[in-house]
CSV table of C-alpha atoms in Angstrom, one decimal:
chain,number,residue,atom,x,y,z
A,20,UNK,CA,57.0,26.3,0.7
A,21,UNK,CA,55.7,23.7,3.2
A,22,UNK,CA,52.4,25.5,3.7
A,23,UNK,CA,52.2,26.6,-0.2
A,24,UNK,CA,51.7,22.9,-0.7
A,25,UNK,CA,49.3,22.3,2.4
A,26,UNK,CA,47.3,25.1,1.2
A,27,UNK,CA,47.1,23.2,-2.4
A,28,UNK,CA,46.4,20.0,-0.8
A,29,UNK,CA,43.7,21.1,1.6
A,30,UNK,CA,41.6,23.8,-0.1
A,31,UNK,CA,42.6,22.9,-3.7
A,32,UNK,CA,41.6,19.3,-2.9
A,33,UNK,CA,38.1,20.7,-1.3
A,34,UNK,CA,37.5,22.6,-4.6
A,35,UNK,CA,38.1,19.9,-6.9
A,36,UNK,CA,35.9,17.9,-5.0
A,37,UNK,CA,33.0,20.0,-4.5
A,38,UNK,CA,33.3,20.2,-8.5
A,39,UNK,CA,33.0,16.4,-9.0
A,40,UNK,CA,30.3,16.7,-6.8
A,41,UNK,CA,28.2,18.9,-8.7
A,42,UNK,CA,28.3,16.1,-11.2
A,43,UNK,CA,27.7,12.9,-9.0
A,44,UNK,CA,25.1,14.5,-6.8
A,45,UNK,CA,22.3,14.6,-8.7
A,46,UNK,CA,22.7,10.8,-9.6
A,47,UNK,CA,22.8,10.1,-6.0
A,48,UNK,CA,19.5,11.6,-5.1
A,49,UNK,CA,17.8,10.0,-8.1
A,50,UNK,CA,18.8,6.5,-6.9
A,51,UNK,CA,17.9,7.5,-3.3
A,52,UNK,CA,14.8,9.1,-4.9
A,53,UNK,CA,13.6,6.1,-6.3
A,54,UNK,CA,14.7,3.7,-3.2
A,55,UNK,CA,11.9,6.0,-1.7
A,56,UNK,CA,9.2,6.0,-4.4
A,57,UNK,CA,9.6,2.1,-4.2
A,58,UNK,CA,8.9,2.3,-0.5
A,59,UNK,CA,5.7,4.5,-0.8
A,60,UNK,CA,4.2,1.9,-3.7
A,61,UNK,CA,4.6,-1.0,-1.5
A,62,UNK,CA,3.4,1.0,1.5
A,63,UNK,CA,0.6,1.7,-0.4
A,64,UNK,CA,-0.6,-1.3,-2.0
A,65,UNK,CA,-0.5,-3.0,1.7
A,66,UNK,CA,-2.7,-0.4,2.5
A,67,UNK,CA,-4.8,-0.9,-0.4
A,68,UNK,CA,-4.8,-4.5,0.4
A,69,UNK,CA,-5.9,-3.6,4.0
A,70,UNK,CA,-8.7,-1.4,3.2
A,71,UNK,CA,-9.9,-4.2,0.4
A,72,UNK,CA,-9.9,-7.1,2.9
A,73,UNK,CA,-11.4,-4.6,5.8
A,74,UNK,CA,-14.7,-3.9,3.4
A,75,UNK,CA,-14.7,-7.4,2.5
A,76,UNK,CA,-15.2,-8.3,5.6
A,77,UNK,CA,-18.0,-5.8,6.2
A,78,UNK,CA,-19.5,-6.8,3.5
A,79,UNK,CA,-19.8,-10.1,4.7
A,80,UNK,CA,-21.0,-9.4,8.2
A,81,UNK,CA,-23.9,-6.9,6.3
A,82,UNK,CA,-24.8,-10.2,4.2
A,83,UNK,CA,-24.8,-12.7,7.1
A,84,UNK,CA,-26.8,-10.3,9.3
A,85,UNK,CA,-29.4,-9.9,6.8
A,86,UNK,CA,-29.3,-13.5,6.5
A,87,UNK,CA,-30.1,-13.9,10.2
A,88,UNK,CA,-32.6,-11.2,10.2
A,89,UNK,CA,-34.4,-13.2,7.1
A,90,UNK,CA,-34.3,-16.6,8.8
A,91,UNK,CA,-35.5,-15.0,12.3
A,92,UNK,CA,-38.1,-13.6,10.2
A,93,UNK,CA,-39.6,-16.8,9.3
A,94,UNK,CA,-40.1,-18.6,12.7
């Protein structure tokens, strides 16, 4: 009788549970899912804001050596 109900509480239990789990599972990934999507938009928009202020910056050196080149010109 003893292992009749250790049998019941052990494999039953695991079978009840994987079936639960086939209903909270998918929630789970979703909300890890979108923890993850959130990461990758903010990783990108730093990157985005990187690669803005890296070609501003070029931009700028371009415009003051043409500057430099104009005013050596001149003398």
């Amino acid at each position: 009788m003893t292992f009749l109900v250790c049998f019941w509480i052990t494999f039953g239990g695991v079978g009840i549970l994987a079936f639960i789990d086939l209903f909270l599972i998918p929630s789970k990934v979703n909300s890890h899912n979108l923890l993850l999507a959130h990461e990758i938009d903010r990783i990108e928009k730093r990157e985005k804001e990187e690669s803005h202020a890296r070609d501003m910056a070029m931009l700028s050196a371009i415009a003051n050596n043409s500057q430099q080149n104009s005013i050596q010109k001149t003398e």
